[in-house]
Coordinates of C-alpha atoms and ligand atoms in Angstrom, one line a residue:
M1 CA 0.0 -6.5 7.5
C2 CA 0.3 -10.2 8.1
G3 CA -0.7 -12.6 5.4
I4 CA -3.2 -15.4 6.0
V5 CA -4.1 -18.2 3.7
G6 CA -6.2 -21.3 4.0
Y7 CA -6.9 -24.3 1.7
V8 CA -9.4 -27.1 1.5
G9 CA -9.6 -29.5 -1.4
P10 CA -8.1 -32.6 -3.1
R11 CA -4.5 -31.4 -3.2
D12 CA -1.9 -31.6 -0.5
A13 CA -2.4 -28.3 1.3
V14 CA 1.2 -27.9 2.4
P15 CA 2.7 -26.8 -1.0
V16 CA -0.4 -24.6 -1.8
L17 CA -0.1 -22.8 1.5
L18 CA 3.7 -22.3 1.2
E19 CA 3.2 -20.9 -2.2
G20 CA 0.4 -18.7 -0.9
L21 CA 2.7 -17.4 1.9
H22 CA 5.5 -16.8 -0.5
R23 CA 3.1 -14.5 -2.4
L24 CA 1.9 -12.8 0.7
E25 CA 5.3 -12.3 2.3
Y26 CA 5.3 -8.6 1.5
R27 CA 2.6 -8.2 4.1
G28 CA 5.0 -9.2 6.9
Y29 CA 8.1 -11.3 7.2
D30 CA 9.2 -11.7 10.7
S31 CA 7.9 -15.2 11.2
A32 CA 5.8 -17.8 9.4
G33 CA 3.9 -20.9 10.1
I34 CA 1.5 -23.6 8.8
A35 CA -1.0 -26.0 10.3
V36 CA -2.7 -28.9 8.5
E37 CA -5.1 -31.6 9.4
D38 CA -2.8 -34.5 9.3
A39 CA -3.5 -36.8 6.4
G40 CA -2.6 -39.7 8.7
G41 CA -5.4 -38.9 11.2
G42 CA -3.0 -37.4 13.7
G43 CA -5.0 -34.2 14.3
V44 CA -3.6 -30.8 13.7
R45 CA 0.1 -30.6 12.8
V46 CA 1.9 -27.3 13.1
A47 CA 5.2 -26.1 11.8
K48 CA 6.4 -22.5 12.5
T49 CA 9.5 -20.5 12.9
A50 CA 10.9 -17.0 13.3
G51 CA 12.2 -15.7 10.0
R52 CA 10.9 -15.8 6.5
V53 CA 8.9 -18.2 4.4
A54 CA 12.1 -19.7 3.1
D55 CA 13.0 -20.6 6.7
L56 CA 9.5 -22.1 7.2
R57 CA 10.0 -24.3 4.0
R58 CA 13.1 -25.8 5.7
A59 CA 11.2 -26.2 9.0
V60 CA 8.2 -28.2 7.6
P61 CA 8.8 -31.9 8.1
D62 CA 8.9 -34.0 4.9
D63 CA 5.9 -36.1 6.0
M64 CA 3.7 -33.2 6.8
A65 CA 0.6 -33.4 4.5
G66 CA -3.1 -32.9 4.6
A67 CA -6.1 -31.7 2.6
T68 CA -7.0 -28.8 4.8
G69 CA -4.7 -26.2 6.3
I70 CA -4.1 -22.6 7.2
A71 CA -0.9 -20.6 7.2
H72 CA 0.4 -17.1 8.2
T73 CA 3.3 -14.7 7.6
R74 CA 3.6 -12.2 10.4
W75 CA 4.3 -8.5 11.0
A76 CA 4.6 -8.4 14.8
T77 CA 2.2 -6.2 16.9
H78 CA 2.0 -8.1 20.2
G79 CA 5.0 -10.1 21.2
E80 CA 8.5 -10.2 19.6
P81 CA 9.1 -12.1 16.5
S82 CA 9.9 -15.6 17.6
D83 CA 9.0 -19.2 17.1
R84 CA 6.5 -19.2 20.0
N85 CA 4.8 -16.0 18.8
A86 CA 4.6 -17.2 15.2
H87 CA 1.1 -18.3 14.0
P88 CA -0.9 -20.6 13.7
H89 CA -1.9 -20.7 17.4
V90 CA -3.6 -23.7 18.8
D91 CA -5.7 -24.4 21.9
A92 CA -4.3 -26.4 24.8
A93 CA -5.6 -29.7 23.4
G94 CA -4.1 -29.0 20.0
R95 CA -7.5 -29.3 18.3
I96 CA -8.3 -25.8 17.2
A97 CA -5.8 -23.8 15.0
I98 CA -6.2 -20.2 14.1
V99 CA -4.4 -17.5 12.0
H100 CA -5.2 -13.9 12.6
N101 CA -4.4 -10.6 10.8
G102 CA -5.3 -7.5 12.9
V103 CA -5.2 -6.7 16.6
F104 CA -7.4 -7.9 19.5
E105 CA -7.4 -4.8 21.6
N106 CA -8.8 -6.4 24.7
S107 CA -6.4 -9.3 24.6
D108 CA -4.8 -8.5 28.0
R109 CA -8.1 -8.9 29.7
L110 CA -8.9 -12.1 27.8
R111 CA -5.5 -13.5 28.5
A112 CA -5.9 -12.8 32.2
Q113 CA -9.3 -14.5 32.2
L114 CA -7.9 -17.6 30.4
V115 CA -4.9 -17.8 32.8
A116 CA -7.3 -17.5 35.8
D117 CA -9.3 -20.4 34.4
G118 CA -6.1 -22.4 34.3
V119 CA -5.3 -22.2 30.6
A120 CA -1.6 -22.3 29.9
L121 CA -0.8 -19.7 27.2
A122 CA 1.9 -20.6 24.8
S123 CA 2.7 -17.2 23.3
D124 CA 2.8 -13.5 24.1
T125 CA 0.4 -12.6 21.3
D126 CA -3.1 -11.1 21.3
S127 CA -4.1 -13.7 18.7
E128 CA -3.7 -16.9 20.7
V129 CA -6.8 -16.2 22.8
L130 CA -9.0 -16.9 19.8
A131 CA -7.9 -20.5 19.7
H132 CA -8.8 -21.0 23.4
L133 CA -12.1 -19.1 23.1
V134 CA -13.1 -21.2 20.1
A135 CA -12.1 -24.4 21.9
R136 CA -14.2 -23.4 25.0
S137 CA -17.2 -22.5 23.0
T138 CA -20.4 -24.6 23.3
G139 CA -21.4 -23.7 19.7
E140 CA -22.7 -26.7 17.7
T141 CA -20.8 -25.9 14.6
L142 CA -17.4 -24.6 14.1
E143 CA -19.0 -21.4 12.7
D144 CA -21.1 -21.0 15.8
A145 CA -18.0 -21.5 17.9
V146 CA -16.0 -18.9 16.0
R147 CA -19.0 -16.5 16.2
E148 CA -19.2 -16.9 19.9
A149 CA -15.4 -16.5 20.3
L150 CA -15.3 -13.4 18.1
A151 CA -18.2 -11.8 20.1
Q152 CA -15.8 -11.6 23.0
V153 CA -12.9 -9.8 21.2
E154 CA -12.6 -6.1 20.4
G155 CA -10.5 -4.8 17.6
T156 CA -9.8 -5.8 14.1
Y157 CA -9.4 -9.2 12.5
G158 CA -9.2 -11.3 9.4
V159 CA -9.1 -14.9 10.7
I160 CA -9.2 -18.4 9.5
V161 CA -10.0 -21.2 12.0
M162 CA -9.9 -25.0 11.6
D163 CA -10.8 -27.8 13.9
A164 CA -9.2 -31.2 13.9
E165 CA -12.6 -32.7 14.8
R166 CA -14.3 -31.2 11.8
P167 CA -12.0 -32.2 8.9
G168 CA -12.4 -30.6 5.5
E169 CA -13.8 -27.3 6.9
L170 CA -12.5 -23.8 7.4
V171 CA -14.2 -20.8 9.0
A172 CA -13.1 -17.3 8.0
A173 CA -14.3 -14.0 9.3
R174 CA -13.4 -10.3 9.0
R175 CA -13.7 -7.0 10.8
G176 CA -11.3 -4.3 9.5
S177 CA -8.8 -6.7 7.9
P178 CA -9.3 -8.1 4.4
V179 CA -10.4 -11.7 3.7
V180 CA -11.1 -13.0 0.3
L181 CA -12.4 -16.4 -0.7
G182 CA -11.1 -18.1 -3.8
V183 CA -13.5 -20.5 -5.5
G184 CA -11.8 -23.3 -7.4
E185 CA -12.9 -26.6 -9.0
Q186 CA -13.8 -28.8 -6.0
E187 CA -11.4 -26.7 -3.9
M188 CA -11.6 -23.4 -2.0
L189 CA -8.9 -21.0 -0.8
V190 CA -9.1 -18.2 1.7
A191 CA -6.6 -15.4 2.0
S192 CA -5.9 -11.9 3.1
D193 CA -5.1 -10.9 -0.5
V194 CA -5.8 -12.2 -4.0
A195 CA -2.0 -12.5 -4.6
A196 CA -2.2 -15.9 -2.7
L197 CA -5.1 -17.2 -4.9
V198 CA -4.4 -16.1 -8.5
R199 CA -2.4 -19.2 -9.3
Y200 CA -5.4 -21.4 -8.5
T201 CA -8.4 -19.4 -9.4
Q202 CA -9.6 -16.1 -10.9
Q203 CA -13.0 -16.4 -9.1
V204 CA -13.1 -14.5 -5.8
I205 CA -15.5 -13.2 -3.1
Y206 CA -14.4 -10.3 -1.0
L207 CA -15.9 -10.7 2.5
D208 CA -17.5 -7.6 3.9
D209 CA -16.8 -6.3 7.4
D210 CA -18.7 -8.4 10.0
E211 CA -19.2 -11.3 7.6
I212 CA -18.3 -14.9 8.3
A213 CA -17.8 -17.8 5.9
T214 CA -17.7 -21.6 6.2
V215 CA -15.7 -23.1 3.5
T216 CA -15.4 -26.7 2.3
A217 CA -14.0 -28.2 -0.9
D218 CA -17.6 -28.2 -2.4
G219 CA -18.3 -24.6 -1.7
Y220 CA -19.0 -21.9 0.8
R221 CA -21.8 -20.2 2.7
T222 CA -21.6 -16.7 4.1
S223 CA -23.6 -14.8 6.7
T224 CA -23.5 -11.8 8.8
M225 CA -21.9 -11.8 12.3
G226 CA -23.7 -10.6 15.3
A227 CA -26.5 -12.0 17.4
R228 CA -28.9 -12.5 14.5
A229 CA -27.0 -14.2 11.7
T230 CA -28.4 -13.5 8.2
S231 CA -27.3 -15.4 5.2
T232 CA -25.6 -13.2 2.6
T233 CA -25.8 -14.2 -1.0
R234 CA -22.3 -13.8 -2.5
S235 CA -21.5 -14.7 -6.1
P236 CA -17.9 -14.7 -7.2
T237 CA -16.3 -12.0 -9.3
S238 CA -13.4 -12.3 -11.6
I239 CA -10.1 -10.7 -10.7
D240 CA -8.3 -8.6 -13.2
A241 CA -4.7 -9.6 -12.4
A242 CA -3.0 -12.6 -14.1
S243 CA -0.9 -14.9 -12.0
A244 CA 2.2 -13.9 -14.1
E245 CA 1.9 -10.3 -12.8
Y246 CA 2.9 -11.5 -9.4
E247 CA 6.0 -13.2 -10.7
L248 CA 9.4 -11.8 -10.4
G249 CA 10.5 -13.1 -13.8
D250 CA 14.1 -12.2 -14.6
H251 CA 14.1 -9.1 -12.3
P252 CA 16.4 -9.1 -9.2
D253 CA 13.6 -7.9 -7.0
F254 CA 10.0 -6.6 -7.1
M255 CA 11.0 -3.0 -6.6
Y256 CA 13.2 -3.2 -9.7
K257 CA 10.4 -4.9 -11.6
E258 CA 7.9 -2.3 -10.6
M259 CA 10.1 0.7 -11.4
R260 CA 10.7 -0.8 -14.8
E261 CA 6.9 -1.3 -15.3
Q262 CA 6.2 2.4 -14.9
P263 CA 5.9 3.4 -18.6
D264 CA 3.4 0.7 -19.1
A265 CA 1.6 1.4 -15.8
V266 CA 1.3 5.1 -16.7
D267 CA 0.1 4.2 -20.2
R268 CA -2.6 1.9 -18.7
C269 CA -3.6 4.6 -16.3
L270 CA -4.0 7.1 -19.1
R271 CA -5.6 4.7 -21.6
G272 CA -9.1 5.8 -22.7
R273 CA -9.1 8.7 -20.3
L274 CA -7.7 11.6 -22.3
D275 CA -10.3 13.5 -24.2
H276 CA -8.5 15.0 -27.2
R277 CA -11.6 16.6 -28.6
F278 CA -12.3 18.8 -25.6
S279 CA -8.7 18.8 -24.3
S280 CA -9.9 17.3 -21.0
A281 CA -10.2 13.9 -19.3
R282 CA -13.0 11.4 -19.3
L283 CA -13.3 10.1 -15.7
D284 CA -16.5 8.2 -15.7
G285 CA -15.7 6.3 -12.5
V286 CA -15.7 9.6 -10.5
G287 CA -19.5 9.7 -10.9
L288 CA -19.8 13.5 -10.9
T289 CA -21.5 15.7 -13.5
P290 CA -20.1 19.1 -14.6
Q291 CA -22.7 20.7 -12.4
D292 CA -21.4 18.7 -9.4
Y293 CA -17.9 19.8 -10.4
Q294 CA -19.1 23.5 -10.4
R295 CA -20.3 23.1 -6.8
I296 CA -17.0 22.0 -5.4
R297 CA -15.4 24.7 -3.2
R298 CA -12.5 22.8 -1.8
V299 CA -10.6 19.5 -2.5
K300 CA -9.1 17.6 0.4
L301 CA -6.8 14.7 -0.4
L302 CA -6.0 11.9 2.1
G303 CA -3.6 9.1 2.2
C304 CA -0.7 7.7 4.2
G305 CA 3.0 7.6 3.5
S306 CA 3.7 7.8 -0.3
A307 CA 0.0 8.1 -1.0
Y308 CA -0.1 11.2 1.2
Y309 CA 2.8 12.7 -0.7
A310 CA 1.0 11.9 -4.0
G311 CA -2.0 13.6 -2.4
Q312 CA 0.2 16.7 -1.9
L313 CA 1.3 16.6 -5.5
G314 CA -2.4 16.3 -6.5
A315 CA -3.4 19.2 -4.3
Q316 CA -0.8 21.4 -6.0
L317 CA -2.1 20.3 -9.4
I318 CA -5.7 20.9 -8.6
E319 CA -5.1 24.3 -7.2
E320 CA -2.9 25.3 -10.1
L321 CA -5.0 23.9 -12.9
A322 CA -8.5 24.1 -11.6
R323 CA -8.1 27.1 -9.2
I324 CA -9.9 25.3 -6.4
P325 CA -8.3 25.5 -3.0
A326 CA -6.9 22.1 -2.3
D327 CA -4.7 20.5 0.4
A328 CA -3.6 17.1 1.5
E329 CA -3.5 15.5 4.9
P330 CA -2.3 12.2 6.4
A331 CA -5.3 10.0 6.6
S332 CA -3.8 8.5 9.8
E333 CA -4.4 11.8 11.6
F334 CA -7.7 12.8 10.1
R335 CA -10.3 11.1 12.2
Y336 CA -8.6 11.9 15.5
R337 CA -8.9 15.6 15.1
N338 CA -12.7 15.6 14.8
P339 CA -12.5 17.1 11.3
V340 CA -15.1 19.5 10.0
V341 CA -16.7 17.7 7.0
D342 CA -18.0 20.2 4.5
P343 CA -20.7 19.3 1.9
D344 CA -19.0 21.5 -0.7
T345 CA -15.7 19.8 -0.4
L346 CA -14.6 16.9 -2.6
Y347 CA -12.7 14.3 -0.6
V348 CA -10.2 12.3 -2.5
V349 CA -8.8 9.3 -0.8
L350 CA -5.6 7.6 -2.1
S351 CA -4.4 4.1 -1.5
Q352 CA -2.4 1.6 -3.5
S353 CA -3.5 -1.5 -1.6
G354 CA -7.0 -0.2 -0.8
E355 CA -6.6 -1.8 2.6
T356 CA -4.7 0.7 4.7
L357 CA -6.6 0.8 8.0
D358 CA -6.0 4.5 8.7
T359 CA -7.1 5.4 5.2
L360 CA -10.2 3.2 5.5
A361 CA -11.1 4.7 8.8
A362 CA -10.9 8.2 7.3
V363 CA -13.3 7.2 4.6
Q364 CA -15.7 5.8 7.1
E365 CA -15.5 8.9 9.2
L366 CA -16.1 11.0 6.1
K367 CA -19.1 9.0 5.0
R368 CA -20.5 9.0 8.5
K369 CA -20.4 12.8 8.5
G370 CA -21.9 13.0 5.0
G371 CA -18.8 13.9 3.1
H372 CA -18.5 13.3 -0.6
V373 CA -15.6 10.9 -1.0
I374 CA -14.0 9.3 -4.1
G375 CA -11.1 6.8 -4.1
V376 CA -7.9 6.8 -6.2
V377 CA -7.0 3.2 -5.6
N378 CA -4.9 0.5 -7.3
A379 CA -6.3 -2.7 -6.0
V380 CA -9.7 -3.4 -7.6
G381 CA -12.1 -5.1 -5.2
S382 CA -10.2 -3.8 -2.2
T383 CA -12.0 -2.5 0.9
I384 CA -11.4 1.2 0.3
A385 CA -12.4 0.9 -3.4
R386 CA -15.7 -0.8 -2.4
E387 CA -16.3 1.6 0.5
C388 CA -15.8 4.7 -1.7
G389 CA -17.9 3.3 -4.5
H390 CA -16.7 5.9 -7.0
G391 CA -13.2 7.0 -8.1
L392 CA -10.4 6.2 -10.3
F393 CA -8.5 2.9 -10.5
L394 CA -4.8 3.3 -11.2
H395 CA -4.5 0.2 -13.4
A396 CA -0.8 0.0 -12.3
G397 CA -0.9 -3.8 -11.9
P398 CA 0.0 -5.5 -8.6
E399 CA 2.6 -3.7 -6.5
V400 CA 4.4 -6.2 -4.3
S401 CA 7.5 -4.3 -3.1
V402 CA 7.1 -2.5 0.1
A403 CA 8.4 0.6 -1.5
A404 CA 5.8 2.4 -3.5
T405 CA 7.0 3.2 -7.0
K406 CA 4.5 2.8 -9.8
S407 CA 1.6 3.4 -7.5
F408 CA 3.1 6.9 -6.7
T409 CA 3.7 7.8 -10.3
T410 CA 0.2 6.6 -11.4
M411 CA -1.4 8.4 -8.5
G412 CA 0.3 11.6 -9.8
V413 CA -1.1 10.9 -13.3
A414 CA -4.6 10.1 -12.1
L415 CA -4.7 13.3 -10.1
A416 CA -3.4 15.3 -13.0
M417 CA -6.3 14.0 -15.0
L418 CA -8.7 14.9 -12.2
A419 CA -7.2 18.4 -12.0
L420 CA -7.5 18.7 -15.8
D421 CA -11.1 17.6 -15.8
L422 CA -12.0 20.0 -12.9
G423 CA -10.1 22.7 -14.6
R424 CA -11.7 22.4 -17.9
V425 CA -15.1 22.7 -16.3
R426 CA -13.9 25.9 -14.9
D427 CA -11.3 28.3 -16.1
L428 CA -8.6 26.2 -17.7
S429 CA -8.6 27.2 -21.4
I430 CA -8.8 24.7 -24.2
T431 CA -5.3 25.7 -25.2
E432 CA -3.9 25.0 -21.7
G433 CA -5.9 21.8 -21.6
R434 CA -4.4 20.7 -24.9
R435 CA -0.9 21.4 -23.7
L436 CA -1.6 19.3 -20.6
V437 CA -3.1 16.5 -22.6
G438 CA 0.0 16.5 -24.7
G439 CA 2.2 16.5 -21.6
L440 CA 0.4 13.6 -20.1
S441 CA 0.6 11.6 -23.4
Q442 CA 4.4 12.0 -23.3
L443 CA 4.9 10.7 -19.8
P444 CA 5.3 7.0 -20.6
D445 CA 8.0 7.8 -23.1
Q446 CA 9.8 10.3 -20.8
I447 CA 9.7 7.8 -17.9
A448 CA 11.2 5.1 -20.2
R449 CA 14.0 7.5 -21.1
I450 CA 14.7 8.2 -17.4
L451 CA 14.8 4.4 -16.8
A452 CA 17.2 4.0 -19.7
A453 CA 19.6 6.3 -17.8
E454 CA 19.8 4.0 -14.9
D455 CA 23.5 3.3 -15.1
E456 CA 24.4 6.9 -14.6
I457 CA 22.0 7.4 -11.8
A458 CA 23.3 4.2 -10.1
E459 CA 26.9 5.5 -10.3
I460 CA 25.9 8.7 -8.6
A461 CA 24.0 6.7 -6.0
R462 CA 26.9 4.5 -5.1
K463 CA 29.1 7.6 -4.8
Y464 CA 27.0 8.8 -1.9
A465 CA 26.5 5.4 -0.2
D466 CA 28.7 6.4 2.7
A467 CA 26.5 9.4 3.6
R468 CA 24.7 9.0 7.0
H469 CA 22.3 11.9 6.4
M470 CA 20.9 13.5 3.4
F471 CA 18.6 16.4 2.6
F472 CA 16.0 16.3 -0.2
V473 CA 14.8 19.8 -1.1
G474 CA 12.3 21.2 -3.6
R475 CA 10.1 24.2 -4.0
V476 CA 6.2 24.3 -4.4
R477 CA 5.5 21.7 -7.2
A478 CA 8.7 19.8 -6.4
W479 CA 8.2 19.7 -2.7
P480 CA 6.0 16.5 -2.6
A481 CA 8.4 14.8 -4.9
A482 CA 11.3 15.7 -2.5
R483 CA 9.3 14.2 0.4
E484 CA 8.8 11.0 -1.6
G485 CA 12.4 10.9 -2.6
A486 CA 13.5 11.2 1.1
Q487 CA 10.9 8.5 2.0
K488 CA 12.3 6.1 -0.6
L489 CA 15.8 6.5 0.6
K490 CA 15.0 6.1 4.3
E491 CA 12.7 3.1 4.0
I492 CA 15.0 0.9 1.9
S493 CA 18.5 2.1 2.7
Y494 CA 18.0 3.2 6.4
V495 CA 20.0 6.3 5.6
H496 CA 18.6 9.2 7.4
A497 CA 16.9 11.4 4.8
E498 CA 15.1 14.6 5.5
A499 CA 12.9 16.6 3.1
Y500 CA 12.6 20.3 3.3
Q501 CA 11.1 23.0 1.2
A502 CA 14.1 24.6 -0.4
S503 CA 12.8 28.0 0.7
E504 CA 12.9 26.9 4.3
L505 CA 16.6 25.8 4.4
K506 CA 17.9 29.1 5.4
H507 CA 15.4 29.3 8.3
G508 CA 17.3 26.7 10.2
P509 CA 18.4 23.5 8.6
L510 CA 21.2 25.2 6.6
A511 CA 23.1 24.9 9.9
L512 CA 23.5 21.2 9.2
I513 CA 25.1 21.7 5.8
N514 CA 28.7 20.5 5.7
P515 CA 30.8 18.3 3.3
E516 CA 29.3 15.2 4.9
M517 CA 25.8 16.2 4.3
P518 CA 24.7 15.8 0.6
T519 CA 21.6 17.6 -0.6
V520 CA 19.4 16.3 -3.4
V521 CA 17.9 19.5 -5.0
L522 CA 14.9 19.1 -7.3
V523 CA 15.1 21.8 -10.0
P524 CA 12.2 21.8 -12.4
D525 CA 12.5 24.0 -15.4
D526 CA 9.8 26.4 -14.2
E527 CA 9.3 29.9 -13.0
L528 CA 11.3 29.2 -9.8
L529 CA 14.4 28.0 -11.6
T530 CA 16.6 30.9 -10.4
K531 CA 15.4 30.5 -6.9
N532 CA 16.5 26.9 -7.0
T533 CA 19.9 27.6 -8.5
G534 CA 20.2 30.2 -5.7
T535 CA 19.6 27.4 -3.2
I536 CA 22.3 25.3 -4.8
E537 CA 24.8 28.2 -4.5
E538 CA 23.9 28.7 -0.8
I539 CA 24.5 25.0 -0.1
K540 CA 27.8 24.9 -2.1
A541 CA 29.0 28.1 -0.3
R542 CA 28.8 26.0 2.9
G543 CA 30.7 23.1 1.5
G544 CA 27.7 20.9 1.0
P545 CA 27.7 18.4 -2.0
V546 CA 24.6 18.9 -4.3
I547 CA 22.9 16.4 -6.5
A548 CA 20.7 18.3 -8.8
V549 CA 17.8 16.5 -10.3
T550 CA 16.5 18.6 -13.2
D551 CA 14.8 18.9 -16.5
A552 CA 16.4 22.3 -17.0
E553 CA 19.8 23.3 -18.5
L554 CA 22.0 24.1 -15.5
P555 CA 25.2 26.1 -15.7
A556 CA 28.2 23.7 -15.9
G557 CA 29.7 23.0 -12.5
L558 CA 26.8 24.4 -10.6
A559 CA 26.0 21.2 -8.8
T560 CA 28.4 18.4 -7.7
D561 CA 26.4 15.9 -9.7
V562 CA 23.4 16.3 -12.1
I563 CA 20.7 13.8 -12.9
R564 CA 19.0 15.1 -16.1
V565 CA 15.4 14.1 -17.0
P566 CA 13.5 14.9 -20.1
K567 CA 11.6 18.2 -20.1
A568 CA 8.0 17.6 -19.0
H569 CA 5.0 19.9 -18.9
E570 CA 5.9 22.1 -15.9
A571 CA 2.8 20.9 -13.8
L572 CA 3.9 17.2 -14.4
S573 CA 7.6 17.6 -13.6
P574 CA 7.1 16.3 -10.1
I575 CA 6.1 13.0 -11.6
T576 CA 9.1 12.7 -13.9
L577 CA 11.5 14.1 -11.2
S578 CA 10.4 11.4 -8.7
V579 CA 11.5 8.5 -11.0
P580 CA 15.3 9.1 -10.7
L581 CA 14.8 9.4 -7.0
Q582 CA 13.5 5.8 -6.9
L583 CA 16.5 4.6 -8.8
F584 CA 18.8 6.7 -6.6
A585 CA 17.4 5.1 -3.5
Y586 CA 17.3 1.7 -5.0
H587 CA 21.0 1.6 -6.0
L588 CA 22.2 3.3 -2.8
A589 CA 20.3 0.6 -0.8
H590 CA 21.8 -2.1 -2.9
A591 CA 25.3 -0.6 -2.5
L592 CA 24.7 -1.0 1.3
G593 CA 23.5 -4.6 0.9
R594 CA 19.9 -3.9 1.9
D595 CA 17.0 -6.3 1.1
V596 CA 15.0 -3.6 -0.8
D597 CA 11.8 -5.7 -1.0
R598 CA 11.7 -6.4 2.7
P599 CA 12.9 -3.4 4.6
R600 CA 13.2 -3.9 8.3
N601 CA 10.2 -3.2 10.5
L602 CA 8.0 -2.5 7.5
A603 CA 5.3 -4.3 5.5
K604 CA 3.2 -3.5 2.6
S605 CA -0.4 -2.7 3.3
V606 CA -0.7 -1.5 6.8
T607 CA -3.9 -3.0 8.1
V608 CA -3.3 -2.2 11.8
E609 CA -3.2 1.2 13.5
Ligands
AGP701 C1 5.8 3.8 0.7 O1 6.9 3.3 0.0 C2 5.2 2.8 1.6 N1 4.9 1.6 1.1 C3 4.0 3.5 2.4 O2 4.3 4.8 2.8 C4 2.7 3.4 1.7 O3 2.6 4.3 0.6 C5 1.6 3.7 2.7 O4 1.6 2.7 3.7 C6 0.2 3.7 2.1 O5 -0.1 2.5 1.5 P1 -1.4 2.4 0.6 O6 -1.1 3.3 -0.6 O7 -1.5 0.9 0.2 O8 -2.6 2.9 1.3

């Protein structure tokens, strides 16, 4: 959460920083700000405002320019979204400017100390203290001063600091929040995410935790934090995303673009990984031998939000295809319950961004206790991918919209391949393996056909736009897809959507069914088909409208509305069934006039607790 960006080089920093913020806006969008070393020698100039980057563009004075600058787009943790709480923050003399992503947990104490020392604080934020601490430091260099200041804070940070008295220099540091350096031709950028850099360079360095960098137009030097600083030798690596992948193109919003990209994303995820000869999957990145696979007694999948639901979907696939007990758990809960970490369990951690703090903390807890953990991650070079060391990349391409779409479907595909690979080392027959390889190969085409039916789904979605509450129900395989469908609807439309196992309805929630409570029922064409049609009858008998999402042939008139999808391999149906739910949520949200890419209170990539 929060996007930070810095620039030093021959260009005017203002347009570079505004462009960077525009690309980082999905990380937070309640206020934005920019600070540059004034080209006219006037020290640090700051422009900031509550609202979006577009509001900041209007607030930046025409004559604001400089070759060095920092900028921030905020997702509020401490202090309401307002002009005064927007970053950058400056010290009392207006010399030091800072941007911060993360949380300083001891900020109350530090703020009280500063106030006791006569410092007038200008905001309610935890972050502002850093500007004052750097200004008060006796360190000889800016880097020394930042080190000294950061030694006093507790919590997480990705920070960039500049000093009007040391023009042409930025200092960046990280603990728990991502910082990446972009190495250009006689220019350097710093950001919380490569999205802000790709337009200017493909050469990047991901800072490690407790690493600090001094950056000038000519280059950079990095070293460890802590009392005894040690230089770290960091060579740039190339990023795999082209600038165009972050562009909206002709699409109305990123969620739409990313839903539409799913056939290609799934195709890329599958590419080179299906083993037709042995009816299995080739997952070299997992780094496990067949003997290692044989020793696995359990699989535990961890992720947050949609990644957790994808983990549930994967647990079902693994148990069904590989016959290994498997379950999923929210990564956000994991470390706080002092989990038993078992050497015979394979831990699979899921994250689109690779930066979700709760998920990263789960990985660190697992590693500390000797657990074997692999990552299923979209963002190459991300902290979780690097921390895991082994796993599967989704190759879905950048996902910008807050609502996960193509990352969810490709997580399902990646986990289906893992289940296939595990299964083929155990009891899954070559015939069943071949059927699943065939089913996986058909997914890109099947998803394209679902997307082609968008108009019909949109019409059904608009019909239910007045509903204030909705149920999403599914059984066994379809249950994680129902949870994801409810999540999509709530986060982008703000309609209350609750997911239930279809089998649990009659144990309580059926009491809520009435003509004002539509229920989306997922009906895969599997061995539970008649159970699901029975559920539809029970809802109808109580006057509840039913939207059936199915790859089966349902009797005419059974459901109020039917969304048909192509028939998938039964184990893969939760993946195909989830795609129309994205379109349903998207069009319902649009019917309500929502900003689907920037839902209220949310941000992509949750890098705070
Ligand atoms: C889903 O639409 C949300 N964006 C959210 O639940 C997300 O899946 C979760 O925060 C995990 O993000 P990650 O995959 O980047 O770790």
